[in-house]
Amino acid sequence: MLQVVAGAVSLGLLWAVMTIGVYITYRILDVADLTVEGSIVLGAAIAAKMISSGMNPVIGVALAFVGGMAAGLVTGLLHTKLKIPALLSGILTMIALYSVNLRVMGKANISLLRMETVYTFFTDLGLESVYAVMVVGFICVAALVCILYWFFGTEIGCSIRATGNNPQMVRAQGVNTDNTIIIGLIISNGLVAMSGALIAQSQGFADVQMGIGSIVIGLASVIIGEVLFGKNQFFLRLTSLVLGAITYRIIIAFVLKLGMPANDLKLFTAITVAIALSTPRIKASFNQYRKTKKEAKKVA
Amino acid sequence: MLKINEITKTFNVGTVNEKTALRNVSLSIEEGEFITVIGGNGSGKSTLLNCVAGVYSVDEGSIIIDNTDVTNVTEHKRAAVLGRVFQDPMLGTAANMGIEENLALALRRGQRRGLKWGISNKEREMYRNLLKPLGLGLEDRLSTKVGLLSGGQRQALTLLMSTLKKPKLLLLDEHTAALDPKTAATVLEISDRIVRENKLTTLMVTHNMRDAIEHGTRLIMMYEGEIVLDIRGEEKSKLSVEDLLAQFERVRGEKFTSDRALLS
C-alpha cells in the first residue's frame, strides 16, 4: 500500500513539472496548446539519446529543456506571425515532432536500464529508486515553483499574465502581444520537455508513443489542483498544481488497484476531464432548472 | 500635434459586405485641444479613432503624431504616446489582475519591460494618492481583482491608467456609452478633470449630443465616413442641441440630394 502511494507521489512530482507547463498555456495564456504531446516525447528522446551515448544526465535534461523551448517557439511563430489558430498551430508542431522525435532517437524506443540517470546519485547513496525519484522530483518542483513565482511577478511576467486576460488592453499599454505569447509557449514547452526527460529516466525508457494523451493528463492535474487546493494567491496556485498532479497519480494508482484494466486508463481520464470542465455549466443549468420549477410552483 | 491627411479605410474589400468607413478624412489637431467627435452608427467615428490608435491600418493617406509619421507603425509601438479608453469597460483592464497590477502595467507604457519586479512599494503609495480623488474607495483595495469592480469603477480606473504616463494624445472611444446615466456623468466629470489637470490633447467619441456640446473645445460631426461639421471657439460654446440637430438635418439633406442627383 505504502509502496503504491510512494510510487504515485514520485511519479506525480515528475508530472507536476509538466502540469505547470500546461497551466502556463491553458490558464495564464488562455490557449490550449497541443504541442505538449510532442514536446514531452522530444524531452524524453533528447535525454535518452544523450544518456545512452554516455553524456551526463543533468546535461541531457538541460538539453531536453532547450529542445522543448524550440518546439514552443515554432508553435508560437505559427500562431502569432502566420496567424494560424493556436489549437491548429499546436497540432501542426505536435505532428511534426513525431518525425523529429524518431529522428532524434533513431528508433522508436530507447532503453535506459542500468544506465546513469539523474536518480543514480541518490540510489548510490542507498535510497530506494522510488524515493530517489521523489527527492529529485521534489527538488525540481520546488525550484521551479520559486523561479516561476518570481518570473510572473516581473514586468515581463506581468505582461504575459495580462495577455491571457485581455490582449487588446496589453497592446494599448505598449506591449507586443506576439512576443508575450511566444515567451509563454517557449517556457511552457521547455518545462514539458524537461518533465518528459525526467519521466523517461524514471521509467527506464523513452518511447515515441509516450506522449499520447499527455495534454489530457496535464489538464486533469490542473483542474484537480484548482478544485481541491485552489487558492487566489499565485504562489499557492502553483503549489496547488503540484498537489493536483500528485492527486491525479494517486487516483489512477487506486483505480488500477481496484482492478480497472490499464488499457481503459485514457478513456477514464478523458471522461474525468470532460466532467470536470463541464461541471460549472451543468451546475448553472441545474440551478436555473430548480429556480424555474420553484417559480412555477409559486404561480400554481 | 495630430495631423490626419486624407485617410481612407474600406472594410471587406471585394465582398458584398464592402463598406467604406472613412473617405478622404483630413483633420488637424492643435496641442491642448479637446475635441468631441459625434455621429450616428456607422458614421466612421470609432474607425477614425482606431486608425489613429493603429488597430486598423489605413488604405490611403497618412497619420502624423507630433511630426512623426506613424502610418505604418504597429499598434503597440504607437501606444507609447497614446492613452486609450474603450467603449466596453471590460476592454481597458485585465480582469484577473489586481488594481495595482493594472496600474503598474500602465505606468510602464512605452517602456522596455525587463526582469525587474513588476510593481514597487513606492508605486503603491503613488497609486493610492491618485485613486483617492476618484472618490470610489479604490485606494483601499489596491490588490482587489479588477474583475470584481463595477463597470463605472473599471472605466474610471482605465482613465487613470491611460493618463498615468502622460500621453501626447488621449483617445476616448464612447467610454461612457455602456454605463448608466449617473455613472456616465461621474466618469465624464473625472475625464474632464484629468484632461484639464494634465492639459491633455484629447479626442473623445460620443453619440450623445449634449455631452459633445458640453465638453471639449471643438466639435466634429461625422456622417458616412466624412467630417461634415467642424465647430470651435466661441461658436462651439454657444451651440445648443437644437442647432446641432438642425445642422445635422441640413447636412443629411445635402447628401441626400447629391445622391439623388447622381442617380438620376
XYZ file of C-alpha atoms in Angstrom:
564
model
C 0.000 0.000 0.000
C 2.677 2.463 1.067
C 4.648 1.385 -1.969
C 1.709 2.271 -4.246
C 1.322 5.729 -2.722
C 5.079 6.362 -2.772
C 5.186 5.405 -6.448
C 2.247 7.672 -7.214
C 3.777 10.600 -5.337
C 7.135 10.257 -7.059
C 5.522 9.995 -10.497
C 3.186 12.846 -9.607
C 6.139 15.111 -8.813
C 7.647 14.448 -12.239
C 4.318 15.075 -13.945
C 3.903 18.215 -11.852
C 6.674 19.810 -13.900
C 4.567 19.107 -16.982
C 1.382 20.284 -15.253
C 2.963 23.655 -14.506
C 3.851 23.903 -18.197
C 0.269 23.146 -19.215
C -1.008 25.664 -16.661
C 1.098 28.419 -18.243
C -0.559 27.993 -21.631
C -4.017 26.827 -20.613
C -4.686 29.200 -17.727
C -2.201 32.064 -17.970
C -2.116 32.500 -21.759
C -5.606 31.075 -22.279
C -4.625 28.823 -25.195
C -4.990 25.048 -25.304
C -1.551 24.103 -26.581
C -1.330 20.612 -28.033
C 2.390 20.927 -28.728
C 2.940 19.309 -25.333
C 2.037 15.870 -26.706
C 5.090 16.156 -28.907
C 7.409 18.134 -26.678
C 7.101 15.714 -23.749
C 8.405 12.974 -26.056
C 11.015 15.313 -27.503
C 12.370 15.869 -24.000
C 12.429 12.140 -23.323
C 14.036 11.447 -26.690
C 16.790 14.026 -26.288
C 17.630 12.926 -22.741
C 17.564 9.223 -23.667
C 19.773 9.767 -26.694
C 22.279 11.817 -24.696
C 22.367 9.421 -21.767
C 22.685 6.310 -23.921
C 25.606 7.907 -25.749
C 27.336 8.427 -22.418
C 26.601 12.047 -21.629
C 25.917 13.454 -18.171
C 22.182 13.018 -17.455
C 21.865 16.514 -15.999
C 23.121 17.968 -19.254
C 20.653 15.647 -21.007
C 17.778 17.185 -19.029
C 19.053 20.696 -19.757
C 19.202 19.962 -23.481
C 15.715 18.469 -23.303
C 14.543 21.765 -21.822
C 16.142 23.684 -24.691
C 14.570 21.318 -27.235
C 11.147 21.860 -25.734
C 11.666 25.613 -25.856
C 12.413 25.330 -29.570
C 9.180 23.394 -30.096
C 7.274 26.106 -28.221
C 8.942 28.756 -30.373
C 7.747 27.012 -33.551
C 4.167 26.873 -32.305
C 4.411 30.491 -31.189
C 5.641 31.677 -34.568
C 2.969 29.687 -36.415
C 0.305 31.211 -34.206
C 1.420 34.840 -33.947
C 3.300 35.568 -37.165
C 1.416 33.307 -39.572
C -1.916 33.814 -37.763
C -2.765 30.106 -37.622
C -5.252 29.452 -34.772
C -3.497 28.382 -31.575
C -5.075 24.938 -31.450
C -4.074 24.156 -35.023
C -0.557 25.557 -34.572
C -0.089 23.183 -31.650
C -1.385 20.229 -33.631
C 0.954 21.007 -36.540
C 4.008 21.170 -34.288
C 2.895 18.035 -32.455
C 2.631 16.051 -35.712
C 5.930 17.421 -36.973
C 7.576 16.458 -33.690
C 6.581 12.822 -34.168
C 9.017 12.607 -37.071
C 11.568 14.773 -35.300
C 11.441 12.520 -32.254
C 12.016 9.412 -34.372
C 14.985 11.154 -35.959
C 16.410 12.147 -32.580
C 16.120 8.620 -31.198
C 16.917 6.836 -34.454
C 14.372 4.207 -33.457
C 11.001 4.033 -31.726
C 12.303 3.098 -28.307
C 15.492 3.623 -26.302
C 16.068 1.644 -23.125
C 17.825 3.345 -20.223
C 18.142 0.324 -17.975
C 21.347 0.135 -15.946
C 22.492 3.496 -17.275
C 23.475 6.510 -15.251
C 20.456 8.792 -14.771
C 19.729 11.846 -12.654
C 18.470 9.455 -9.992
C 21.652 7.361 -9.824
C 23.361 9.769 -7.444
C 20.660 9.167 -4.829
C 20.317 5.421 -5.392
C 24.081 5.183 -4.944
C 23.595 6.828 -1.560
C 21.419 3.844 -0.717
C 17.960 5.243 -1.418
C 15.369 3.003 -2.968
C 14.768 4.120 -6.555
C 11.219 5.299 -5.860
C 12.494 7.618 -3.131
C 15.377 8.783 -5.291
C 12.798 9.863 -7.889
C 10.822 11.572 -5.157
C 13.844 13.547 -3.951
C 14.856 14.646 -7.451
C 11.247 15.425 -8.349
C 10.779 17.472 -5.204
C 13.962 19.464 -5.774
C 12.968 20.242 -9.371
C 9.415 21.193 -8.497
C 10.400 23.348 -5.530
C 12.989 25.196 -7.604
C 10.543 25.690 -10.470
C 7.738 26.998 -8.274
C 10.108 29.580 -6.785
C 11.579 30.611 -10.148
C 8.173 30.901 -11.817
C 6.700 32.788 -8.881
C 9.480 35.307 -9.307
C 9.235 35.392 -13.097
C 5.498 36.018 -13.260
C 5.935 38.869 -10.803
C 8.405 40.701 -13.050
C 7.473 43.280 -15.651
C 7.634 40.738 -18.475
C 5.796 38.143 -16.398
C 3.021 40.611 -15.595
C 2.538 41.445 -19.250
C 2.360 37.737 -20.111
C -0.345 37.242 -17.471
C -2.241 40.255 -18.753
C -2.003 38.978 -22.338
C -4.007 35.869 -21.492
C -6.521 38.119 -19.786
C -7.005 40.923 -22.272
C -4.645 41.157 -25.247
C -6.228 44.349 -26.538
C -5.521 46.182 -23.293
C -1.958 44.886 -23.242
C -1.321 46.221 -26.745
C -2.820 49.553 -25.701
C -0.223 49.611 -22.919
C 2.533 49.282 -25.478
C 3.339 45.579 -25.203
C 3.815 43.411 -28.267
C 1.419 40.556 -27.520
C 3.073 38.370 -30.174
C 6.191 38.348 -28.019
C 4.439 37.635 -24.748
C 2.538 34.703 -26.296
C 5.746 33.293 -27.775
C 7.637 33.624 -24.472
C 4.817 31.836 -22.661
C 4.775 28.980 -25.158
C 8.564 28.659 -25.001
C 8.659 28.378 -21.209
C 5.685 26.021 -21.142
C 7.103 23.580 -23.669
C 10.551 23.748 -22.106
C 9.021 22.581 -18.827
C 7.007 19.856 -20.549
C 10.116 18.539 -22.294
C 12.036 18.630 -19.025
C 9.260 16.616 -17.449
C 9.485 14.126 -20.325
C 13.218 13.766 -19.743
C 12.691 13.073 -16.032
C 9.853 10.611 -16.676
C 11.855 8.646 -19.270
C 14.728 8.246 -16.805
C 12.477 7.090 -14.003
C 10.605 4.547 -16.129
C 13.836 3.363 -17.760
C 12.988 4.049 -21.409
C 11.903 6.661 -23.910
C 9.214 5.724 -26.386
C 7.946 7.683 -29.364
C 4.349 6.930 -28.286
C 4.671 8.016 -24.672
C 3.155 11.464 -25.269
C -0.283 10.277 -26.325
C -2.902 11.749 -24.026
C -0.398 13.746 -22.012
C -2.284 17.007 -22.587
C -5.374 15.459 -21.022
C -3.362 14.259 -18.032
C -1.928 17.756 -17.709
C -5.387 19.326 -17.859
C -6.770 16.791 -15.388
C -3.987 17.657 -12.955
C -4.537 21.402 -13.381
C -8.265 21.049 -12.760
C -7.906 18.682 -9.811
C -5.365 21.073 -8.302
C -7.681 24.054 -8.748
C -10.788 22.308 -7.452
C -9.222 20.650 -4.421
C -6.481 23.049 -3.402
C -7.264 26.187 -5.413
C -6.258 29.478 -3.874
C -6.195 33.002 -5.155
C -2.594 33.776 -4.375
C -0.199 32.946 -7.198
C 2.371 31.090 -5.111
C -0.329 28.869 -3.599
C -1.816 28.318 -7.029
C 1.496 26.976 -8.274
C 1.730 24.608 -5.301
C -1.873 23.524 -5.880
C -0.827 22.376 -9.365
C 1.838 20.153 -7.848
C -0.675 18.696 -5.407
C -3.113 18.246 -8.297
C -0.594 16.253 -10.314
C 0.171 14.055 -7.320
C -3.516 13.561 -6.523
C -4.170 12.533 -10.106
C -1.468 9.879 -9.862
C -2.824 8.596 -6.562
C -6.343 8.368 -8.013
C -5.024 6.461 -11.021
C -2.998 4.124 -8.800
C -6.082 3.312 -6.754
C -8.324 2.822 -9.740
C -5.810 0.374 -11.176
C -5.502 -1.332 -7.819
C -9.286 -1.731 -7.763
C -8.976 -3.734 -10.954
C -9.602 -1.371 -13.829
C -7.744 -2.623 -16.923
C -4.774 -0.359 -17.721
C -5.992 -0.084 -21.311
C -9.072 1.839 -20.165
C -6.990 4.450 -18.395
C -7.103 7.081 -21.122
C -10.868 6.706 -21.501
C -11.219 7.146 -17.751
C -9.020 10.251 -17.750
C -10.814 11.810 -20.708
C -14.218 11.286 -19.083
C -12.961 12.729 -15.798
C -11.679 15.854 -17.523
C -14.869 16.225 -19.574
C -16.945 16.077 -16.406
C -14.677 18.489 -14.560
C -14.713 21.000 -17.422
C -18.494 20.887 -17.796
C -19.335 20.958 -14.087
C -19.786 24.759 -13.851
C -22.155 24.656 -16.818
C -24.157 21.739 -15.519
C -24.356 23.336 -12.089
C -25.645 26.586 -13.603
C -28.354 24.956 -15.692
C -29.362 22.746 -12.758
C -29.789 25.837 -10.578
C -31.762 27.512 -13.349
C -33.991 24.449 -13.636
C -34.625 24.400 -9.885
C -35.413 28.099 -9.893
C -37.944 27.900 -12.720
C -39.558 24.867 -11.086
C -39.888 26.739 -7.810
C -41.411 29.726 -9.559
C -43.782 27.525 -11.491
C -44.961 26.079 -8.170
C -45.465 29.568 -6.763
C -47.621 30.543 -9.724
C -49.626 27.371 -9.379
C 0.071 67.807 -32.856
C -2.002 65.247 -34.725
C -2.297 65.509 -38.480
C -4.566 63.189 -40.407
C -4.073 63.528 -44.153
C -6.807 62.230 -46.456
C -7.139 58.792 -44.926
C -9.466 56.218 -46.439
C -10.468 52.915 -44.902
C -12.639 50.274 -46.537
C -13.619 47.039 -44.823
C -14.263 43.708 -46.561
C -12.965 44.891 -49.911
C -14.346 42.906 -52.823
C -17.218 41.284 -50.941
C -20.924 42.105 -50.698
C -20.194 43.500 -47.250
C -17.766 46.078 -48.591
C -18.061 49.234 -46.517
C -16.093 52.400 -46.792
C -15.861 53.630 -43.218
C -13.632 56.643 -43.884
C -13.477 58.679 -47.093
C -10.577 61.079 -47.543
C -10.742 62.287 -43.968
C -8.355 65.076 -43.024
C -8.059 66.578 -39.606
C -5.519 68.715 -37.856
C -5.450 68.930 -34.084
C -3.524 71.521 -32.119
C -1.785 70.839 -28.844
C -4.175 71.114 -25.913
C -7.371 70.843 -27.936
C -10.197 68.708 -26.529
C -12.232 67.533 -29.481
C -15.548 65.774 -29.235
C -16.485 63.619 -32.214
C -20.151 62.977 -32.796
C -22.030 60.955 -35.375
C -24.563 58.183 -35.810
C -23.913 54.451 -36.036
C -21.593 53.631 -38.907
C -20.540 57.226 -39.437
C -16.892 56.255 -39.058
C -16.126 57.960 -35.769
C -14.844 54.844 -33.995
C -12.948 53.768 -37.111
C -11.234 57.147 -37.129
C -10.084 56.636 -33.552
C -8.966 53.073 -34.214
C -6.964 54.199 -37.243
C -5.194 56.787 -35.121
C -4.536 54.116 -32.462
C -3.194 51.706 -35.074
C -5.797 48.984 -34.563
C -6.604 49.275 -38.270
C -4.136 50.182 -40.969
C -5.374 52.821 -43.394
C -5.764 52.122 -47.125
C -4.652 55.585 -48.175
C -3.373 58.729 -46.548
C -1.087 59.315 -43.601
C -1.249 59.920 -39.872
C 1.325 62.132 -38.220
C 1.651 62.471 -34.458
C 3.972 65.206 -33.229
C 5.865 65.399 -36.544
C 6.404 61.631 -36.670
C 4.714 59.676 -39.425
C 3.073 56.728 -37.647
C 1.003 55.466 -40.603
C 2.874 52.153 -40.692
C 3.799 51.923 -37.026
C 2.248 48.975 -35.175
C -0.405 49.427 -32.501
C 1.798 48.537 -29.536
C 4.537 50.938 -30.628
C 2.111 53.808 -31.136
C 0.791 53.115 -27.657
C 3.901 54.813 -26.257
C 2.342 58.213 -26.987
C -1.361 57.327 -26.815
C -3.740 56.894 -23.917
C -6.874 54.908 -24.741
C -10.193 54.194 -23.086
C -12.634 51.857 -24.800
C -16.397 51.702 -25.024
C -16.551 48.319 -23.311
C -15.463 48.713 -19.656
C -14.094 45.143 -19.814
C -11.580 46.028 -22.520
C -9.428 48.553 -20.723
C -8.287 46.417 -17.820
C -7.119 42.870 -17.093
C -9.911 41.302 -15.013
C -7.881 38.607 -13.252
C -5.233 41.015 -12.076
C -5.300 43.425 -9.169
C -5.939 47.165 -9.372
C -2.293 47.893 -8.570
C -1.065 45.366 -11.129
C -3.161 47.016 -13.821
C -1.836 50.428 -12.864
C 1.721 49.099 -12.855
C 1.245 47.775 -16.391
C 0.020 51.207 -17.460
C 2.829 53.079 -15.718
C 5.320 51.262 -17.947
C 3.541 52.082 -21.192
C 6.083 52.628 -23.908
C 8.991 51.447 -21.783
C 11.083 48.334 -22.204
C 9.842 45.695 -19.808
C 12.538 43.648 -18.176
C 13.050 41.306 -15.264
C 12.620 43.970 -12.634
C 9.854 43.372 -10.123
C 6.548 44.268 -11.794
C 5.485 46.684 -9.066
C 7.315 48.556 -6.338
C 6.236 49.742 -2.899
C 6.910 53.346 -3.847
C 4.432 52.999 -6.706
C 1.752 51.680 -4.374
C 1.834 54.896 -2.385
C 1.522 56.897 -5.592
C -1.424 54.799 -6.797
C -3.211 55.303 -3.506
C -2.853 59.072 -3.842
C -4.058 59.031 -7.417
C -7.065 56.813 -6.704
C -8.282 58.871 -3.762
C -9.618 61.858 -5.766
C -11.756 59.476 -7.855
C -13.906 59.106 -4.758
C -14.686 55.457 -5.484
C -12.923 53.957 -2.472
C -10.467 52.109 -4.709
C -7.445 53.420 -2.811
C -8.009 50.899 -0.014
C -8.475 47.957 -2.353
C -5.231 48.013 -4.309
C -4.906 44.238 -4.545
C -8.576 43.598 -5.392
C -9.059 41.862 -8.725
C -10.384 44.329 -11.282
C -12.983 41.771 -12.384
C -14.811 42.417 -9.105
C -15.290 46.121 -9.834
C -18.361 47.694 -11.445
C -18.312 48.989 -14.995
C -18.045 52.591 -13.849
C -15.195 51.802 -11.469
C -13.372 49.932 -14.203
C -13.824 52.799 -16.631
C -12.556 55.334 -14.103
C -9.564 53.076 -13.462
C -8.912 52.772 -17.208
C -8.986 56.556 -17.465
C -6.424 56.853 -14.722
C -4.318 54.144 -16.383
C -4.411 55.864 -19.771
C -3.038 59.062 -18.287
C -0.704 57.620 -15.649
C 2.114 58.108 -18.065
C 1.150 61.370 -19.742
C 0.108 60.606 -23.326
C 0.588 63.011 -26.213
C -2.940 62.221 -27.261
C -5.832 60.773 -25.274
C -8.376 58.714 -27.222
C -11.764 58.188 -25.581
C -13.946 55.854 -27.641
C -17.545 56.261 -26.397
C -16.163 55.459 -22.987
C -19.406 56.253 -21.160
C -21.836 54.624 -23.608
C -22.057 51.329 -21.709
C -22.681 52.949 -18.321
C -25.903 54.001 -16.615
C -26.604 57.771 -16.848
C -25.451 58.605 -13.329
C -22.202 56.654 -13.589
C -21.641 58.044 -17.073
C -21.866 61.568 -15.680
C -19.349 60.735 -12.940
C -16.899 59.197 -15.397
C -17.258 62.184 -17.740
C -16.591 64.519 -14.852
C -13.444 62.563 -13.989
C -12.400 62.669 -17.657
C -12.855 66.430 -17.739
C -10.796 66.896 -14.609
C -7.950 64.632 -15.748
C -7.811 66.305 -19.167
C -7.802 69.753 -17.577
C -5.218 68.990 -14.910
C -2.801 67.362 -17.332
C -3.571 69.721 -20.230
C -4.085 66.713 -22.487
C -4.822 66.820 -26.186
C -7.957 64.718 -26.392
C -10.197 63.093 -28.964
C -13.485 61.945 -27.452
C -16.010 59.987 -29.491
C -19.590 60.090 -28.274
C -23.049 59.648 -29.652
C -24.596 61.855 -27.018
C -25.110 65.336 -28.481
C -25.380 67.017 -25.103
C -22.065 65.541 -23.948
C -20.429 66.565 -27.203
C -21.603 70.142 -26.713
C -20.911 70.459 -23.010
C -17.394 69.076 -23.122
C -14.295 69.980 -25.038
C -13.136 72.968 -27.026
C -14.001 71.810 -30.522
C -16.736 69.625 -32.014
C -16.595 67.464 -35.096
C -19.563 65.723 -36.666
C -19.122 62.730 -38.907
C -21.546 61.324 -41.427
C -20.962 58.385 -43.762
C -17.212 58.409 -43.345
C -16.686 62.126 -43.764
C -16.257 65.070 -41.435
C -19.299 67.227 -42.183
C -19.062 69.754 -39.397
C -16.179 71.330 -37.518
C -17.084 73.894 -34.884
C -14.730 75.538 -32.427
C -14.123 78.509 -30.226
C -16.963 80.866 -29.424
C -19.308 79.241 -31.914
C -18.840 75.946 -30.079
C -19.571 77.437 -26.676
C -22.866 78.908 -27.911
C -24.000 75.690 -29.577
C -27.269 74.076 -28.494
C -28.645 70.617 -29.181
C -31.273 72.175 -31.467
C -28.578 73.922 -33.518
C -26.686 70.706 -33.851
C -29.773 68.757 -34.915
C -30.620 71.410 -37.485
C -27.077 71.320 -38.834
C -27.228 67.540 -39.000
C -30.530 67.593 -40.921
C -29.121 70.149 -43.332
C -26.016 68.035 -43.984
C -28.065 64.911 -44.442
C -30.410 66.699 -46.832
C -27.500 67.947 -48.926
C -26.029 64.496 -49.075
C -29.393 63.045 -49.969
C -29.995 65.459 -52.843
C -26.499 64.997 -54.158
C -27.005 61.238 -54.103
C -30.262 61.650 -55.973
C -28.620 63.894 -58.496
C -26.049 61.208 -59.037
C -28.675 58.554 -59.635
C -30.910 60.493 -61.980
